[in-house]
Amino acid sequence: MRAEYGDGGPAAGVKLWHMVRGTEAVAMCGRELGGDAPVREASDWGKTAELCCHTCGAYYLRETPYLATEHP
Ligand SMILES: [Zn+2]
């Protein structure tokens, strides 16, 4: 997963987390993210203080349905 900065760039802090494949800079929802934006492990999805992109979440859970069963 890779961060999207808020308005104002890195100084504004992380606004939203998107899911990306590998180290790509384009999120599953199609949004282009900064190549220098922070990244986190996919297993951190839903556990961050910041919000996660709903569209990316839908794609991600559809591709990895086993994860859905881990969370009651
Ligand atoms: Zn997204």
CSV table of C-alpha atoms and ligand atoms in Angstrom, one decimal:
chain,number,residue,atom,x,y,z
A,1,MET,CA,0.0,0.0,0.0
A,2,ARG,CA,1.2,3.5,-0.7
A,3,ALA,CA,0.2,6.9,0.8
A,4,GLU,CA,-1.6,9.7,-0.9
A,5,TYR,CA,-0.6,13.1,0.5
A,6,GLY,CA,-3.2,15.7,1.3
A,7,ASP,CA,-3.3,19.1,-0.4
A,8,GLY,CA,0.1,20.7,0.1
A,9,GLY,CA,2.2,17.6,-0.5
A,10,PRO,CA,4.3,15.8,2.0
A,11,ALA,CA,4.1,18.7,4.5
A,12,ALA,CA,0.3,18.0,4.7
A,13,GLY,CA,0.9,14.5,5.8
A,14,VAL,CA,-0.8,11.3,4.7
A,15,LYS,CA,-4.4,11.8,3.6
A,16,LEU,CA,-5.3,8.3,2.4
A,17,TRP,CA,-3.7,4.9,1.9
A,18,HIS,CA,-4.1,3.1,-1.5
A,19,MET,CA,-3.3,-0.4,-2.4
A,20,VAL,CA,-0.7,-0.9,-5.1
A,21,ARG,CA,0.8,-4.0,-6.7
A,22,GLY,CA,4.4,-4.4,-5.7
A,23,THR,CA,6.2,-1.1,-5.9
A,24,GLU,CA,4.0,0.4,-8.6
A,25,ALA,CA,3.1,4.1,-8.2
A,26,VAL,CA,-0.4,3.6,-9.6
A,27,ALA,CA,-3.0,2.4,-7.1
A,28,MET,CA,-5.6,-0.3,-7.9
A,29,CYS,CA,-8.2,2.5,-8.1
A,30,GLY,CA,-6.2,4.2,-10.8
A,31,ARG,CA,-4.9,7.1,-8.8
A,32,GLU,CA,-1.3,8.0,-9.5
A,33,LEU,CA,0.8,8.3,-6.3
A,34,GLY,CA,4.1,10.0,-5.7
A,35,GLY,CA,7.0,7.7,-6.2
A,36,ASP,CA,8.4,9.1,-3.0
A,37,ALA,CA,5.3,8.6,-1.0
A,38,PRO,CA,5.5,6.3,2.1
A,39,VAL,CA,4.7,2.6,1.6
A,40,ARG,CA,3.5,0.0,4.0
A,41,GLU,CA,2.9,-3.7,4.0
A,42,ALA,CA,-0.4,-4.8,2.6
A,43,SER,CA,-1.1,-6.6,5.9
A,44,ASP,CA,-1.4,-3.1,7.4
A,45,TRP,CA,-4.6,-2.5,5.4
A,46,GLY,CA,-7.3,-1.2,7.7
A,47,LYS,CA,-4.9,-0.8,10.6
A,48,THR,CA,-3.6,2.7,9.9
A,49,ALA,CA,-4.6,5.9,11.7
A,50,GLU,CA,-5.4,7.4,8.3
A,51,LEU,CA,-8.2,6.3,6.1
A,52,CYS,CA,-7.8,3.6,3.5
A,53,CYS,CA,-9.2,4.1,-0.1
A,54,HIS,CA,-12.6,2.3,-0.3
A,55,THR,CA,-12.2,1.6,-4.0
A,56,CYS,CA,-8.8,0.0,-3.5
A,57,GLY,CA,-10.1,-2.0,-0.6
A,58,ALA,CA,-12.9,-3.4,-2.8
A,59,TYR,CA,-10.4,-4.5,-5.5
A,60,TYR,CA,-8.0,-5.8,-3.0
A,61,LEU,CA,-10.5,-7.9,-1.1
A,62,ARG,CA,-11.8,-9.3,-4.3
A,63,GLU,CA,-8.4,-10.4,-5.4
A,64,THR,CA,-7.5,-11.8,-2.1
A,65,PRO,CA,-10.8,-13.1,-0.6
A,66,TYR,CA,-9.1,-15.2,2.0
A,67,LEU,CA,-8.3,-12.0,3.9
A,68,ALA,CA,-12.0,-11.3,4.3
A,69,THR,CA,-12.4,-14.5,6.3
A,70,GLU,CA,-9.8,-13.4,8.8
A,71,HIS,CA,-11.9,-10.5,10.0
A,72,PRO,CA,-15.2,-11.5,11.5
B,1,ZN,ZN,-7.3,3.9,-4.1
